[in-house]
PDB file of C-alpha atoms in Angstrom:
ATOM      1  CA  ALA A   1      24.042 -46.341  78.397  1.00  0.00           C
ATOM      2  CA  GLN A   2      25.181 -42.953  77.272  1.00  0.00           C
ATOM      3  CA  LYS A   3      28.487 -42.502  76.026  1.00  0.00           C
ATOM      4  CA  ILE A   4      29.153 -39.314  76.706  1.00  0.00           C
ATOM      5  CA  THR A   5      28.108 -37.589  79.639  1.00  0.00           C
ATOM      6  CA  GLN A   6      28.569 -34.069  81.153  1.00  0.00           C
ATOM      7  CA  THR A   7      26.918 -33.802  84.202  1.00  0.00           C
ATOM      8  CA  GLN A   8      26.659 -30.064  84.718  1.00  0.00           C
ATOM      9  CA  PRO A   9      24.000 -28.324  82.698  1.00  0.00           C
ATOM     10  CA  GLY A  10      25.243 -24.841  83.603  1.00  0.00           C
ATOM     11  CA  MET A  11      29.025 -23.598  85.783  1.00  0.00           C
ATOM     12  CA  PHE A  12      29.536 -20.048  87.026  1.00  0.00           C
ATOM     13  CA  VAL A  13      32.701 -18.365  87.223  1.00  0.00           C
ATOM     14  CA  GLN A  14      34.916 -14.985  87.857  1.00  0.00           C
ATOM     15  CA  GLU A  15      36.882 -13.539  85.213  1.00  0.00           C
ATOM     16  CA  LYS A  16      40.217 -14.670  85.596  1.00  0.00           C
ATOM     17  CA  GLU A  17      39.567 -17.805  87.797  1.00  0.00           C
ATOM     18  CA  ALA A  18      40.042 -21.454  86.373  1.00  0.00           C
ATOM     19  CA  VAL A  19      37.092 -23.432  85.891  1.00  0.00           C
ATOM     20  CA  THR A  20      36.636 -27.408  85.151  1.00  0.00           C
ATOM     21  CA  LEU A  21      34.356 -28.800  83.121  1.00  0.00           C
ATOM     22  CA  ASP A  22      32.987 -32.669  83.524  1.00  0.00           C
ATOM     23  CA  CYS A  23      33.243 -35.037  80.721  1.00  0.00           C
ATOM     24  CA  THR A  24      33.187 -38.922  81.145  1.00  0.00           C
ATOM     25  CA  TYR A  25      33.118 -41.413  78.599  1.00  0.00           C
ATOM     26  CA  ASP A  26      32.180 -45.013  78.381  1.00  0.00           C
ATOM     27  CA  THR A  27      33.525 -47.091  75.533  1.00  0.00           C
ATOM     28  CA  SER A  28      34.752 -50.708  74.713  1.00  0.00           C
ATOM     29  CA  ASP A  29      37.214 -49.926  72.003  1.00  0.00           C
ATOM     30  CA  PRO A  30      40.851 -49.816  73.454  1.00  0.00           C
ATOM     31  CA  SER A  31      41.799 -46.795  70.796  1.00  0.00           C
ATOM     32  CA  TYR A  32      39.372 -43.975  70.569  1.00  0.00           C
ATOM     33  CA  GLY A  33      39.906 -39.938  70.446  1.00  0.00           C
ATOM     34  CA  LEU A  34      38.009 -37.309  73.107  1.00  0.00           C
ATOM     35  CA  PHE A  35      37.333 -33.484  71.940  1.00  0.00           C
ATOM     36  CA  TRP A  36      35.507 -31.100  73.225  1.00  0.00           C
ATOM     37  CA  TYR A  37      34.169 -27.823  71.375  1.00  0.00           C
ATOM     38  CA  LYS A  38      32.738 -24.627  71.788  1.00  0.00           C
ATOM     39  CA  GLN A  39      29.385 -23.035  70.831  1.00  0.00           C
ATOM     40  CA  PRO A  40      29.267 -19.688  71.413  1.00  0.00           C
ATOM     41  CA  SER A  41      25.702 -17.599  71.638  1.00  0.00           C
ATOM     42  CA  SER A  42      26.382 -16.756  67.634  1.00  0.00           C
ATOM     43  CA  GLY A  43      26.078 -20.823  67.316  1.00  0.00           C
ATOM     44  CA  GLU A  44      29.271 -21.817  65.835  1.00  0.00           C
ATOM     45  CA  MET A  45      31.037 -25.130  66.443  1.00  0.00           C
ATOM     46  CA  ILE A  46      34.719 -24.205  67.475  1.00  0.00           C
ATOM     47  CA  PHE A  47      37.460 -27.043  68.035  1.00  0.00           C
ATOM     48  CA  LEU A  48      39.368 -26.003  70.824  1.00  0.00           C
ATOM     49  CA  ILE A  49      41.137 -29.410  71.998  1.00  0.00           C
ATOM     50  CA  TYR A  50      41.743 -33.621  71.212  1.00  0.00           C
ATOM     51  CA  GLN A  51      43.097 -36.680  73.191  1.00  0.00           C
ATOM     52  CA  GLY A  52      43.839 -39.696  72.132  1.00  0.00           C
ATOM     53  CA  SER A  53      43.152 -42.589  74.142  1.00  0.00           C
ATOM     54  CA  TYR A  54      47.051 -43.762  73.575  1.00  0.00           C
ATOM     55  CA  ASP A  55      48.452 -40.085  74.073  1.00  0.00           C
ATOM     56  CA  GLN A  56      50.698 -40.026  76.842  1.00  0.00           C
ATOM     57  CA  GLN A  57      50.253 -36.766  78.206  1.00  0.00           C
ATOM     58  CA  ASN A  58      47.543 -34.359  78.563  1.00  0.00           C
ATOM     59  CA  ALA A  59      46.642 -32.154  75.806  1.00  0.00           C
ATOM     60  CA  THR A  60      46.696 -28.391  76.530  1.00  0.00           C
ATOM     61  CA  GLU A  61      45.910 -25.515  73.827  1.00  0.00           C
ATOM     62  CA  GLY A  62      46.453 -22.747  75.208  1.00  0.00           C
ATOM     63  CA  ARG A  63      44.543 -21.574  77.758  1.00  0.00           C
ATOM     64  CA  TYR A  64      42.751 -25.105  77.843  1.00  0.00           C
ATOM     65  CA  SER A  65      43.614 -28.193  78.724  1.00  0.00           C
ATOM     66  CA  LEU A  66      42.433 -31.568  79.027  1.00  0.00           C
ATOM     67  CA  ASN A  67      42.914 -33.529  82.247  1.00  0.00           C
ATOM     68  CA  PHE A  68      42.436 -36.889  80.718  1.00  0.00           C
ATOM     69  CA  GLN A  69      41.834 -40.314  83.784  1.00  0.00           C
ATOM     70  CA  LYS A  70      42.058 -43.000  81.325  1.00  0.00           C
ATOM     71  CA  ALA A  71      41.192 -45.349  84.277  1.00  0.00           C
ATOM     72  CA  ARG A  72      38.284 -43.178  85.624  1.00  0.00           C
ATOM     73  CA  LYS A  73      37.217 -42.647  81.747  1.00  0.00           C
ATOM     74  CA  SER A  74      37.205 -39.063  82.710  1.00  0.00           C
ATOM     75  CA  ALA A  75      38.237 -36.275  80.171  1.00  0.00           C
ATOM     76  CA  ASN A  76      37.841 -33.000  82.035  1.00  0.00           C
ATOM     77  CA  LEU A  77      38.252 -29.758  80.258  1.00  0.00           C
ATOM     78  CA  VAL A  78      39.811 -26.850  82.115  1.00  0.00           C
ATOM     79  CA  ILE A  79      40.126 -23.365  81.303  1.00  0.00           C
ATOM     80  CA  SER A  80      42.496 -21.019  82.789  1.00  0.00           C
ATOM     81  CA  ALA A  81      42.482 -17.519  83.493  1.00  0.00           C
ATOM     82  CA  SER A  82      38.693 -17.314  82.545  1.00  0.00           C
ATOM     83  CA  GLN A  83      37.620 -14.670  80.178  1.00  0.00           C
ATOM     84  CA  LEU A  84      34.292 -12.917  79.078  1.00  0.00           C
ATOM     85  CA  GLY A  85      34.329 -14.074  76.072  1.00  0.00           C
ATOM     86  CA  ASP A  86      35.018 -18.228  77.212  1.00  0.00           C
ATOM     87  CA  SER A  87      30.977 -17.722  78.169  1.00  0.00           C
ATOM     88  CA  ALA A  88      29.284 -20.111  75.473  1.00  0.00           C
ATOM     89  CA  MET A  89      27.961 -23.774  75.814  1.00  0.00           C
ATOM     90  CA  TYR A  90      30.881 -26.938  75.899  1.00  0.00           C
ATOM     91  CA  PHE A  91      30.760 -29.664  73.698  1.00  0.00           C
ATOM     92  CA  CYS A  92      32.737 -33.213  74.771  1.00  0.00           C
ATOM     93  CA  ALA A  93      32.658 -35.588  72.053  1.00  0.00           C
ATOM     94  CA  MET A  94      34.454 -39.328  71.387  1.00  0.00           C
ATOM     95  CA  ARG A  95      35.425 -40.419  68.746  1.00  0.00           C
ATOM     96  CA  GLU A  96      35.766 -44.616  68.789  1.00  0.00           C
ATOM     97  CA  ASP A  97      37.696 -46.043  66.289  1.00  0.00           C
ATOM     98  CA  ARG A  98      37.074 -49.323  65.519  1.00  0.00           C
ATOM     99  CA  GLY A  99      34.751 -49.348  62.389  1.00  0.00           C
ATOM    100  CA  SER A 100      33.028 -46.152  63.643  1.00  0.00           C
ATOM    101  CA  ASN A 101      33.878 -44.109  60.076  1.00  0.00           C
ATOM    102  CA  TYR A 102      34.707 -40.972  62.652  1.00  0.00           C
ATOM    103  CA  LYS A 103      31.581 -40.397  63.817  1.00  0.00           C
ATOM    104  CA  LEU A 104      31.297 -38.261  67.030  1.00  0.00           C
ATOM    105  CA  THR A 105      29.108 -39.057  69.335  1.00  0.00           C
ATOM    106  CA  PHE A 106      28.384 -35.612  72.221  1.00  0.00           C
ATOM    107  CA  GLY A 107      27.513 -34.671  75.023  1.00  0.00           C
ATOM    108  CA  LYS A 108      24.294 -32.876  76.098  1.00  0.00           C
ATOM    109  CA  GLY A 109      26.868 -29.558  76.756  1.00  0.00           C
ATOM    110  CA  THR A 110      27.270 -27.504  79.415  1.00  0.00           C
ATOM    111  CA  LEU A 111      26.592 -23.863  79.415  1.00  0.00           C
ATOM    112  CA  LEU A 112      29.417 -21.733  81.052  1.00  0.00           C
ATOM    113  CA  THR A 113      29.216 -18.065  82.282  1.00  0.00           C
ATOM    114  CA  VAL A 114      31.847 -16.057  83.276  1.00  0.00           C
ATOM    115  CA  ASN A 115      30.737 -13.147  85.629  1.00  0.00           C
ATOM    116  CA  PRO A 116      32.725  -9.815  85.421  1.00  0.00           C
TER     117      PRO A 116
ATOM    118  CA  ASN B   1      38.642 -21.290  50.756  1.00  0.00           C
ATOM    119  CA  ALA B   2      35.190 -20.868  52.414  1.00  0.00           C
ATOM    120  CA  GLY B   3      35.347 -24.088  54.854  1.00  0.00           C
ATOM    121  CA  VAL B   4      31.632 -25.361  54.838  1.00  0.00           C
ATOM    122  CA  THR B   5      28.976 -23.508  53.733  1.00  0.00           C
ATOM    123  CA  GLN B   6      25.178 -24.603  54.580  1.00  0.00           C
ATOM    124  CA  THR B   7      22.323 -23.337  53.062  1.00  0.00           C
ATOM    125  CA  PRO B   8      19.791 -21.871  53.969  1.00  0.00           C
ATOM    126  CA  LYS B   9      20.465 -20.405  57.254  1.00  0.00           C
ATOM    127  CA  PHE B  10      16.826 -20.020  58.658  1.00  0.00           C
ATOM    128  CA  ARG B  11      13.682 -21.599  57.533  1.00  0.00           C
ATOM    129  CA  VAL B  12      10.279 -21.722  58.635  1.00  0.00           C
ATOM    130  CA  LEU B  13       8.241 -24.819  57.272  1.00  0.00           C
ATOM    131  CA  LYS B  14       4.775 -25.798  57.544  1.00  0.00           C
ATOM    132  CA  THR B  15       3.805 -29.350  58.480  1.00  0.00           C
ATOM    133  CA  GLY B  16       3.859 -31.738  56.017  1.00  0.00           C
ATOM    134  CA  GLN B  17       5.953 -29.904  53.605  1.00  0.00           C
ATOM    135  CA  SER B  18       9.295 -30.976  51.909  1.00  0.00           C
ATOM    136  CA  MET B  19      12.432 -29.074  51.915  1.00  0.00           C
ATOM    137  CA  THR B  20      15.989 -29.695  51.318  1.00  0.00           C
ATOM    138  CA  LEU B  21      19.616 -28.289  53.326  1.00  0.00           C
ATOM    139  CA  LEU B  22      22.522 -28.148  51.104  1.00  0.00           C
ATOM    140  CA  CYS B  23      26.020 -28.680  52.421  1.00  0.00           C
ATOM    141  CA  ALA B  24      28.526 -28.333  50.115  1.00  0.00           C
ATOM    142  CA  GLN B  25      32.404 -28.008  51.106  1.00  0.00           C
ATOM    143  CA  ASP B  26      35.402 -27.210  49.012  1.00  0.00           C
ATOM    144  CA  MET B  27      38.105 -28.465  51.233  1.00  0.00           C
ATOM    145  CA  ASN B  28      38.023 -32.432  48.860  1.00  0.00           C
ATOM    146  CA  HIS B  29      36.574 -34.295  52.295  1.00  0.00           C
ATOM    147  CA  GLU B  30      35.296 -37.628  52.046  1.00  0.00           C
ATOM    148  CA  TYR B  31      33.464 -37.875  54.999  1.00  0.00           C
ATOM    149  CA  MET B  32      30.107 -35.293  56.012  1.00  0.00           C
ATOM    150  CA  TYR B  33      27.906 -35.682  58.208  1.00  0.00           C
ATOM    151  CA  TRP B  34      24.672 -34.063  58.987  1.00  0.00           C
ATOM    152  CA  TYR B  35      23.602 -33.223  62.810  1.00  0.00           C
ATOM    153  CA  ARG B  36      20.737 -32.129  64.472  1.00  0.00           C
ATOM    154  CA  GLN B  37      21.117 -29.999  67.854  1.00  0.00           C
ATOM    155  CA  ASP B  38      18.151 -29.961  70.394  1.00  0.00           C
ATOM    156  CA  PRO B  39      18.294 -27.961  73.740  1.00  0.00           C
ATOM    157  CA  GLY B  40      19.273 -30.587  76.286  1.00  0.00           C
ATOM    158  CA  MET B  41      20.083 -33.216  73.769  1.00  0.00           C
ATOM    159  CA  GLY B  42      23.343 -31.961  72.309  1.00  0.00           C
ATOM    160  CA  LEU B  43      24.245 -32.582  69.209  1.00  0.00           C
ATOM    161  CA  ARG B  44      22.596 -36.122  67.664  1.00  0.00           C
ATOM    162  CA  LEU B  45      23.892 -37.666  64.148  1.00  0.00           C
ATOM    163  CA  ILE B  46      20.788 -38.004  61.738  1.00  0.00           C
ATOM    164  CA  HIS B  47      23.297 -39.450  58.211  1.00  0.00           C
ATOM    165  CA  TYR B  48      26.577 -39.332  57.125  1.00  0.00           C
ATOM    166  CA  SER B  49      28.657 -40.209  54.035  1.00  0.00           C
ATOM    167  CA  VAL B  50      32.167 -41.472  53.222  1.00  0.00           C
ATOM    168  CA  GLY B  51      32.327 -40.546  50.426  1.00  0.00           C
ATOM    169  CA  GLU B  52      30.410 -39.596  46.952  1.00  0.00           C
ATOM    170  CA  GLY B  53      27.751 -41.991  45.662  1.00  0.00           C
ATOM    171  CA  THR B  54      27.663 -43.143  49.501  1.00  0.00           C
ATOM    172  CA  THR B  55      25.063 -42.834  52.548  1.00  0.00           C
ATOM    173  CA  ALA B  56      24.379 -44.264  55.813  1.00  0.00           C
ATOM    174  CA  LYS B  57      21.700 -44.010  58.881  1.00  0.00           C
ATOM    175  CA  GLY B  58      22.783 -42.388  62.033  1.00  0.00           C
ATOM    176  CA  GLU B  59      21.275 -42.700  65.404  1.00  0.00           C
ATOM    177  CA  VAL B  60      18.452 -40.827  64.374  1.00  0.00           C
ATOM    178  CA  PRO B  61      17.656 -41.154  60.795  1.00  0.00           C
ATOM    179  CA  ASP B  62      13.575 -41.313  60.532  1.00  0.00           C
ATOM    180  CA  GLY B  63      12.216 -38.986  58.659  1.00  0.00           C
ATOM    181  CA  TYR B  64      14.522 -37.513  56.639  1.00  0.00           C
ATOM    182  CA  ASN B  65      16.943 -38.660  53.637  1.00  0.00           C
ATOM    183  CA  VAL B  66      20.312 -37.830  51.946  1.00  0.00           C
ATOM    184  CA  SER B  67      22.194 -37.699  49.048  1.00  0.00           C
ATOM    185  CA  ARG B  68      25.675 -37.805  47.666  1.00  0.00           C
ATOM    186  CA  LEU B  69      25.837 -36.902  43.921  1.00  0.00           C
ATOM    187  CA  LYS B  70      28.582 -35.121  44.052  1.00  0.00           C
ATOM    188  CA  LYS B  71      31.827 -35.373  46.762  1.00  0.00           C
ATOM    189  CA  GLN B  72      31.579 -31.663  47.854  1.00  0.00           C
ATOM    190  CA  ASN B  73      28.157 -31.629  48.862  1.00  0.00           C
ATOM    191  CA  PHE B  74      25.654 -33.282  50.723  1.00  0.00           C
ATOM    192  CA  LEU B  75      21.905 -32.809  50.778  1.00  0.00           C
ATOM    193  CA  LEU B  76      19.751 -33.455  53.538  1.00  0.00           C
ATOM    194  CA  GLY B  77      15.984 -33.935  52.471  1.00  0.00           C
ATOM    195  CA  LEU B  78      12.147 -33.657  54.470  1.00  0.00           C
ATOM    196  CA  GLU B  79      10.010 -35.022  52.486  1.00  0.00           C
ATOM    197  CA  SER B  80       7.266 -34.060  54.949  1.00  0.00           C
ATOM    198  CA  ALA B  81       7.943 -32.030  57.729  1.00  0.00           C
ATOM    199  CA  ALA B  82       7.117 -32.371  61.437  1.00  0.00           C
ATOM    200  CA  PRO B  83       6.992 -30.067  64.238  1.00  0.00           C
ATOM    201  CA  SER B  84       9.696 -32.385  66.273  1.00  0.00           C
ATOM    202  CA  GLN B  85      11.690 -31.510  63.222  1.00  0.00           C
ATOM    203  CA  THR B  86      12.529 -28.039  64.835  1.00  0.00           C
ATOM    204  CA  SER B  87      16.148 -27.758  65.520  1.00  0.00           C
ATOM    205  CA  VAL B  88      19.343 -26.570  64.139  1.00  0.00           C
ATOM    206  CA  TYR B  89      21.047 -28.288  62.134  1.00  0.00           C
ATOM    207  CA  PHE B  90      24.575 -28.430  61.380  1.00  0.00           C
ATOM    208  CA  CYS B  91      27.082 -30.410  59.166  1.00  0.00           C
ATOM    209  CA  ALA B  92      29.808 -30.900  59.061  1.00  0.00           C
ATOM    210  CA  SER B  93      33.456 -32.748  57.613  1.00  0.00           C
ATOM    211  CA  LYS B  94      36.151 -34.483  58.261  1.00  0.00           C
ATOM    212  CA  ASP B  95      39.040 -32.496  58.461  1.00  0.00           C
ATOM    213  CA  PRO B  96      42.935 -33.745  58.020  1.00  0.00           C
ATOM    214  CA  GLY B  97      44.505 -30.421  59.241  1.00  0.00           C
ATOM    215  CA  LEU B  98      42.615 -30.824  62.511  1.00  0.00           C
ATOM    216  CA  PRO B  99      44.452 -32.901  65.682  1.00  0.00           C
ATOM    217  CA  ASN B 100      43.371 -36.366  64.270  1.00  0.00           C
ATOM    218  CA  TYR B 101      40.643 -35.525  61.908  1.00  0.00           C
ATOM    219  CA  GLY B 102      38.208 -33.138  63.690  1.00  0.00           C
ATOM    220  CA  TYR B 103      35.216 -32.223  62.176  1.00  0.00           C
ATOM    221  CA  THR B 104      34.873 -28.505  60.277  1.00  0.00           C
ATOM    222  CA  PHE B 105      31.206 -27.219  60.797  1.00  0.00           C
ATOM    223  CA  GLY B 106      28.863 -25.549  58.637  1.00  0.00           C
ATOM    224  CA  SER B 107      27.224 -22.009  60.823  1.00  0.00           C
ATOM    225  CA  GLY B 108      24.335 -24.810  61.233  1.00  0.00           C
ATOM    226  CA  THR B 109      20.470 -23.981  59.738  1.00  0.00           C
ATOM    227  CA  ARG B 110      17.617 -22.807  61.944  1.00  0.00           C
ATOM    228  CA  LEU B 111      14.655 -24.742  61.215  1.00  0.00           C
ATOM    229  CA  THR B 112      11.152 -24.386  62.515  1.00  0.00           C
ATOM    230  CA  VAL B 113       8.379 -26.153  61.819  1.00  0.00           C
ATOM    231  CA  VAL B 114       4.740 -24.836  62.098  1.00  0.00           C
TER     232      VAL B 114
END
């Protein structure tokens, strides 16, 4: 079974609108972390946001927020007020804390296109 | 402070040739990782290291070897390249400055095996 599932290979959004990128995960470890990374066409991996499994509140970083629903094992990324520069590939990743040596497992990614 | 530096950035190999990818970090990070990125597959872990002199296998280690003789350098070797190893390779190190130890990534190496 996949540990990280991103079901949207591609998404389109109009500039200035909000968009939600889906991510579900599978783990039996009670302690874990969830990450979102952005990869623009230039290729670099950019860290966006982190959510810990014991965090009570959803993480937010500027226009990015993580909609964490622990019981559903989902960690969706919400981008508010989309900008043309948000067009990129987005990866969800998980770190299981039990003996993981901080390894990250990545989903297959969602390609977001922001239309003017 | 250059962060994580990967060399080379691009390379074309013939099947059967060998090469070494170098990852260097100047942040004194203990943990380093090599991933490969393929279309529709996300990033998959090849090998990783938890400190100088240590290496361990990841999800897709076959066809690759690694070494971590110095803390700042993590080398990924292909002894006999195959077309299936055409990919973009990313090195990363664990950065305690990012929330709960997120990674700092290098800029990637695009390898084509013909």
